[in-house]
Every structure is written in C-alpha cells, then in structure tokens.
Tab-separated table of C-alpha atoms in Angstrom:
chain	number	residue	atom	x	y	z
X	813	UNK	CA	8.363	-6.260	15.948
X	814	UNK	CA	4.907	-5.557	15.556
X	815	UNK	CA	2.529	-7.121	13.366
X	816	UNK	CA	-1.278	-6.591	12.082
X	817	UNK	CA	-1.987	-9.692	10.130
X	818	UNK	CA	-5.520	-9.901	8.269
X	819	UNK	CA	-6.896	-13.492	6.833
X	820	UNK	CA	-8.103	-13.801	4.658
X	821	UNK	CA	-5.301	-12.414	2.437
X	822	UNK	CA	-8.696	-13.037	-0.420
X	823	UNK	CA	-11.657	-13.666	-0.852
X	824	UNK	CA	-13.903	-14.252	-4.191
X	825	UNK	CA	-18.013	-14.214	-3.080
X	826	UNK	CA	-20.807	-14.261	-5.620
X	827	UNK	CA	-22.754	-10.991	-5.319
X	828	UNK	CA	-25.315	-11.535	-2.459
X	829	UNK	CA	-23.197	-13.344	-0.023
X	830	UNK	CA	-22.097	-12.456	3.091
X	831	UNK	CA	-18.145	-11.626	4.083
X	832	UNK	CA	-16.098	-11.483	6.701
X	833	UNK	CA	-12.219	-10.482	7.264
X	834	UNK	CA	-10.137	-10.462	10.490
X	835	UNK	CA	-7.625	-8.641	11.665
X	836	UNK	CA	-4.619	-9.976	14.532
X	837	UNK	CA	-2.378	-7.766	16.512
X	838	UNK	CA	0.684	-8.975	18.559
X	839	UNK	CA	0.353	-6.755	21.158
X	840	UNK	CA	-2.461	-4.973	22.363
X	841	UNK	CA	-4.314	-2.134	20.972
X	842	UNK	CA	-5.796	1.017	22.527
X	843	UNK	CA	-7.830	0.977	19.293
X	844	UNK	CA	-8.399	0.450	16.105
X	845	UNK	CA	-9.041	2.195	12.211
X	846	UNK	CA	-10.710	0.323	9.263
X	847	UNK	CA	-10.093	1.581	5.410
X	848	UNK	CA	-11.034	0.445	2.251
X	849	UNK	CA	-9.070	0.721	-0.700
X	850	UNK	CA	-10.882	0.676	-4.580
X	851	UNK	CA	-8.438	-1.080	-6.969
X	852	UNK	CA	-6.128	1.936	-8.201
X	853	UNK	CA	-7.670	3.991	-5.537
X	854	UNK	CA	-6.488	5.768	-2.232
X	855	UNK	CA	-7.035	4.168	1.342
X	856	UNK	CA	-10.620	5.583	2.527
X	857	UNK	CA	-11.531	5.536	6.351
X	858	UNK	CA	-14.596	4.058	7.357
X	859	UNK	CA	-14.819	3.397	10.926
X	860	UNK	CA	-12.399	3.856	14.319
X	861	UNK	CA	-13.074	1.188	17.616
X	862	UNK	CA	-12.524	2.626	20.559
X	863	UNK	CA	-13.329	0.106	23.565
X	864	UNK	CA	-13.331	-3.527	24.217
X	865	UNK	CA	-15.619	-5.682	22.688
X	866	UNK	CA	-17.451	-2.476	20.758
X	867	UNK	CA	-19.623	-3.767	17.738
X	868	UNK	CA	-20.274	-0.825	15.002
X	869	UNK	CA	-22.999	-0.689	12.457
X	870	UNK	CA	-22.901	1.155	8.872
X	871	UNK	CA	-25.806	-0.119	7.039
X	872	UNK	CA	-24.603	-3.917	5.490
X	873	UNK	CA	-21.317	-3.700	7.256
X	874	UNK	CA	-20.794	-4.365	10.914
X	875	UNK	CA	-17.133	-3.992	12.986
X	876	UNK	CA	-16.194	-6.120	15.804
X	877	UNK	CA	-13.234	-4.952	18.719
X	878	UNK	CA	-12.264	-7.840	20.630
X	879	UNK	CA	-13.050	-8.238	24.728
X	880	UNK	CA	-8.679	-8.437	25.124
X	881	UNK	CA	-8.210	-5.704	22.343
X	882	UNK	CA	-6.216	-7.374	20.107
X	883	UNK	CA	-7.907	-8.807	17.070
X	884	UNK	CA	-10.863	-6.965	15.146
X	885	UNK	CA	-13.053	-7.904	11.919
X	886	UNK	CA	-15.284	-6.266	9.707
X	887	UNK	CA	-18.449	-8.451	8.305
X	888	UNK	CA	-20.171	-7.404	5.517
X	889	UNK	CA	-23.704	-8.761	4.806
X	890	UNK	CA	-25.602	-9.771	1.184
X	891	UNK	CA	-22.219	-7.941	-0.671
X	892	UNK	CA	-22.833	-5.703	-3.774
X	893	UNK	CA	-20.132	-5.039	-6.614
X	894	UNK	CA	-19.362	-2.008	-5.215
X	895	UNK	CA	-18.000	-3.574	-1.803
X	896	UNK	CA	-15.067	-4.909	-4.181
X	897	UNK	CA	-12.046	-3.316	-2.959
X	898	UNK	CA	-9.206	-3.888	-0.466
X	899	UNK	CA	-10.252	-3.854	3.435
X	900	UNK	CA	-7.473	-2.595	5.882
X	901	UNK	CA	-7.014	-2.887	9.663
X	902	UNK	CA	-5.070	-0.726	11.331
X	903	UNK	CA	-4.083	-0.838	14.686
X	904	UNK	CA	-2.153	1.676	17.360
X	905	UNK	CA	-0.455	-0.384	19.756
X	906	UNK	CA	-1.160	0.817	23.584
X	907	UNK	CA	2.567	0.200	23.764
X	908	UNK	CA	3.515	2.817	21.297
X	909	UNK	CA	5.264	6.090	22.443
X	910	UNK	CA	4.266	7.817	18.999
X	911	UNK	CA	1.469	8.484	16.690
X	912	UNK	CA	1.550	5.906	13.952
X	913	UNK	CA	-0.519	3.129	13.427
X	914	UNK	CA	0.504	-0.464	11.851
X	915	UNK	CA	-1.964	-1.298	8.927
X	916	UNK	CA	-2.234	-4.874	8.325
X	917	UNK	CA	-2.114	-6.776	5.150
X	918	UNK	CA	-4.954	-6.137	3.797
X	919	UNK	CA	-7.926	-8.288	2.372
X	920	UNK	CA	-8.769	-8.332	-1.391
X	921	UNK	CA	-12.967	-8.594	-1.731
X	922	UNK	CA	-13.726	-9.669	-5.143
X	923	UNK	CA	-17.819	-9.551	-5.677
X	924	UNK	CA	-18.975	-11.709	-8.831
X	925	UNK	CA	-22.334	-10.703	-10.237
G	689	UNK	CA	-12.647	21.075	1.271
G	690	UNK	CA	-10.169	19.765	-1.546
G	691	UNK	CA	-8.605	16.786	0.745
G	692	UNK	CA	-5.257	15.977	0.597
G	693	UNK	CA	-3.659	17.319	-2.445
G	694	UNK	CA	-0.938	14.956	-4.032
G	695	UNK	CA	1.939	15.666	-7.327
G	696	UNK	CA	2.435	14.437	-9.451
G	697	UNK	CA	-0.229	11.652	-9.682
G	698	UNK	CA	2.461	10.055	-11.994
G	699	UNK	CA	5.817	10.067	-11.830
G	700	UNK	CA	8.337	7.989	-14.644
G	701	UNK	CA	12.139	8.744	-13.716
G	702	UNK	CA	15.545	7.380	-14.759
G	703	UNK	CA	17.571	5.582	-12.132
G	704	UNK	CA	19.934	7.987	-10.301
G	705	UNK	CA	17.592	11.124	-10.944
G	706	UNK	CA	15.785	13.227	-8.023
G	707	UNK	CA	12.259	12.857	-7.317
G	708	UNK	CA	10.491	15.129	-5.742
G	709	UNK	CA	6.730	14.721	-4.548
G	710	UNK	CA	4.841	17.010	-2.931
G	711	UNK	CA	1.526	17.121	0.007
G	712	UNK	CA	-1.075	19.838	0.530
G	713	UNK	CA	-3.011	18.314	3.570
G	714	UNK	CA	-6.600	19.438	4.767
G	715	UNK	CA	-6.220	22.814	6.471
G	716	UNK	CA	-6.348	22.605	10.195
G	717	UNK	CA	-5.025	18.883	10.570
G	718	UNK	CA	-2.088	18.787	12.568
G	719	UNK	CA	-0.156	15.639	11.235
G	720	UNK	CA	0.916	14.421	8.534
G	721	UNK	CA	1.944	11.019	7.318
G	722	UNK	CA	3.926	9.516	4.306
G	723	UNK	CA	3.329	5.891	3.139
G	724	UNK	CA	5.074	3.649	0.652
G	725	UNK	CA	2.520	0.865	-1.305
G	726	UNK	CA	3.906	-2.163	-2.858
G	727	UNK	CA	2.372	-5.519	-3.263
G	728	UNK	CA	5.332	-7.162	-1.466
G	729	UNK	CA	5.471	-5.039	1.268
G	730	UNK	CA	1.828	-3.618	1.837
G	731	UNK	CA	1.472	-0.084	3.266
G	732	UNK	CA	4.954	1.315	5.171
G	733	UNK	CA	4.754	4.402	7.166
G	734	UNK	CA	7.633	5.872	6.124
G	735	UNK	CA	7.909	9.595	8.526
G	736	UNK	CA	5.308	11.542	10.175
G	737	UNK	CA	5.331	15.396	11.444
G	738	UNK	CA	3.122	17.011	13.938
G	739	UNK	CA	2.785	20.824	13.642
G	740	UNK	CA	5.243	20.842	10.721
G	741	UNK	CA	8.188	18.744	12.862
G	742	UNK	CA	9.301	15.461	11.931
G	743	UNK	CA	8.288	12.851	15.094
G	744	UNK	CA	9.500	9.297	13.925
G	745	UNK	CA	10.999	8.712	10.825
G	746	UNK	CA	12.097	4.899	11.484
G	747	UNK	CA	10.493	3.929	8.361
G	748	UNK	CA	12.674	5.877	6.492
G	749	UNK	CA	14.389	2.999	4.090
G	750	UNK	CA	17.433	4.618	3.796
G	751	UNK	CA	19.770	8.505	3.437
G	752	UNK	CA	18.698	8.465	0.116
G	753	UNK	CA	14.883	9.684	1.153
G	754	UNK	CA	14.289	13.084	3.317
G	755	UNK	CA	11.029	14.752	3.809
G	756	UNK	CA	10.944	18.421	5.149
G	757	UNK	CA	7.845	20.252	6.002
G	758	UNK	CA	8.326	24.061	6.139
G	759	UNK	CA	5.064	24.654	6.604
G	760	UNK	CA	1.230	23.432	7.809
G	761	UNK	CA	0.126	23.134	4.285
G	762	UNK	CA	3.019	21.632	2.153
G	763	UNK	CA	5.046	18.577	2.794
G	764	UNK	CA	7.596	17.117	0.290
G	765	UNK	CA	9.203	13.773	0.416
G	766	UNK	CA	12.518	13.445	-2.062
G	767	UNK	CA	14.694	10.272	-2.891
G	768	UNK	CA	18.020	11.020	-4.500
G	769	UNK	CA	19.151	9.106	-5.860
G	770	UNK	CA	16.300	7.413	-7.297
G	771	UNK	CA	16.384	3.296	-7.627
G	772	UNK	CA	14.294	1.034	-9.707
G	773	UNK	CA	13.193	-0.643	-6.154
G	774	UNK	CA	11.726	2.866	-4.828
G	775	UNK	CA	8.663	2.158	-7.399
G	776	UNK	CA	5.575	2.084	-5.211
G	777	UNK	CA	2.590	4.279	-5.037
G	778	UNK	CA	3.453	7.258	-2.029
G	779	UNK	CA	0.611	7.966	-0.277
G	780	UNK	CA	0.496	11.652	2.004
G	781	UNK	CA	-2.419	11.427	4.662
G	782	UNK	CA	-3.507	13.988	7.198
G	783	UNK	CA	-4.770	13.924	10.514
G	784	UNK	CA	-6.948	16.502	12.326
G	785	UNK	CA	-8.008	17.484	15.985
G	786	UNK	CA	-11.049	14.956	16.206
G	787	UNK	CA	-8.511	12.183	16.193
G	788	UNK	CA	-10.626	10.050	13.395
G	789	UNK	CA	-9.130	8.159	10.725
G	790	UNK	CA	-6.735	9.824	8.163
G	791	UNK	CA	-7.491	11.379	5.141
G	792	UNK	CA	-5.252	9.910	2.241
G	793	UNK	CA	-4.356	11.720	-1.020
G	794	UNK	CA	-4.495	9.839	-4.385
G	795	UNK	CA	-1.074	9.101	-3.984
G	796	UNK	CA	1.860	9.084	-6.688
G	797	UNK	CA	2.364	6.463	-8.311
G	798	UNK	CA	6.405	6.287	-8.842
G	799	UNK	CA	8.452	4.292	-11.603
G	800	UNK	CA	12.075	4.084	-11.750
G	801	UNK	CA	13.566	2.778	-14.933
C-alpha cells in the first residue's frame, strides 16, 4: 500500500546545531502537510507544499517539495530547546479518490543544552 | 475559538467495557478525522466524515469500533468491547474551507486493563 517513511526515525543535536528530516512517498503527491508534535502533546500544523520543488520559510525552519513530488524535508537551522518535539510529514497521494492523508513515521528532535 | 474539543482527556477501562469518546470540532470546518497513536504503529486514520457523513472508514480495525456523527459539532467514536490492545492516544482533528492543515484536539489517552 502506501507508505510515508521519514529518516531519520531520531535525532539527538546539541542546542545550536542545525537539523534536517526527510520525508519519502511511494507514489506521488499532489502535496504535502508538516506537524509537530511536543512530547505528550497534540499534532500541530505548521506548513502545507503545494507545487513542485516549492521551498518555504518560517523564521529558523525552511521546507523543501521535491521537483517529482514525492519526497519532502523540513531543515531547521541553529535549533533551540523548544524545537524538541516530534516532526511529521504527511502526504495526500494524487492517486487517492478520498480526503485522507498518510502521515509518516515521524522524527523524534531531541535538543541538548 | 476553543479548537477541537476532546473527552475525556483520560480514559482507564476494564477489558470488555464500552468506551465512549467524544469530538467538538472548530465551528465551520467541514471534516472531521479520527486517529489512533501508538508507538508501534504511529498515527492511523481510523474514519473520516464530511458534512456529518462517514466517507472512508478503511481504517476502522475491526466491528468492535463505530463512530457516528449526528451533527456538525459532535462526533463520537465507541469500541465495545474494549481490549487491552485498543490503548493508544485517539486523536479528533478538523478540517475547514481554506483546505490548510488540520486542527487536532488533545486527544484521549485510552488504557484498557
């Protein structure tokens, strides 16, 4: 079936270093959702990707859609404490005859001060 | 605006007992989405409605679970009867118009003994 893998499945970085996750699909995607999840939190959107090979900005993070719309990552730059948390893709295959979206396996960002 | 409005945030139920959760989404979004969270198995769409009628339930694990929602601003999702291997955090999430990311609840976090 269909799959959203992300790699890596964690990552430890000392407070100040930059981070990056990436997200697969198996099929293609008409786009693509990133969340981040606290520890004992709820998922939180940040961020939806829209067109091949769009690049995003929000302040020290910066999303990536790739040119054949079918992998995505999310870099972070200089991370802070508060970035810990669990990042999610989440794709919606262009395949798909319904609304749901595939959320991927998530990466655990631990920050050490 | 509240956000999505999950109960109870905490749930601790014998095996073979109903469990009953309820969703209040955001007023004005137009579907609504049930996840399961477990560290095995990630995040699961389970069913989604749009305008109050179930679209794809596939995720469904098995007869034991039904969701209903009667109306635009409550949602339940019951599993009877209940098995120590439903534990997982359920997660409600609403969608609106603008077609951006969803909006989870705080989830419930469920434990079958």
């Amino acid at each position: 079936g269909q799959q959203v893998m992300q790699i890596p499945q964690y990552q430890h970085v000392q407070e100040g270093e930059d981070f990056t996750t990436y997200c697969n699909s198996s099929t293609t995607l008409s786009n693509i959702q990133w969340y981040k999840q606290r520890p004992g939190g709820h998922p939180v959107f940040l961020i939806q990707l829209v067109k091949s090979g769009e690049v995003k900005k929000q302040k020290r993070l910066t999303f990536q859609f790739g040119e054949a719309k079918k992998n995505s990552s999310l870099h972070i730059t200089a991370t802070q404490t508060t970035d810990v948390g669990t990042y999610f893709c989440a794709g919606h295959p262009t395949t798909s005859g319904t609304y749901k979206y595939i959320f991927g396996t998530g990466t655990r960002l631990k920050v050490l001060a | 605006d509240a956000g999505v409005i999950q109960s109870p945030r905490h749930e601790v139920t014998e095996m073979g007992q109903e469990v009953t959760l309820r969703c209040k989404p955001i007023s004005g979004h137009d579907y609504l989405f049930w996840y399961r969270q477990t560290m095995m198995r990630g995040l699961e769409l389970l069913i989604y409605f749009n305008n109050n009628v179930p679209i794809d339930d596939s995720g469904m694990p098995e007869d034991r679970f039904s969701a209903k929602m009667p109306n635009a601003s409550f949602s339940t999702l019951k599993i009877q009867p209940s098995e120590p291997r439903d534990s997982a955090v359920y997660f409600c999430a609403s969608r609106g118009p603008s077609r951006d990311g969803y909006t989870f609840g705080s989830g419930t976090r469920l434990t079958v003994v």
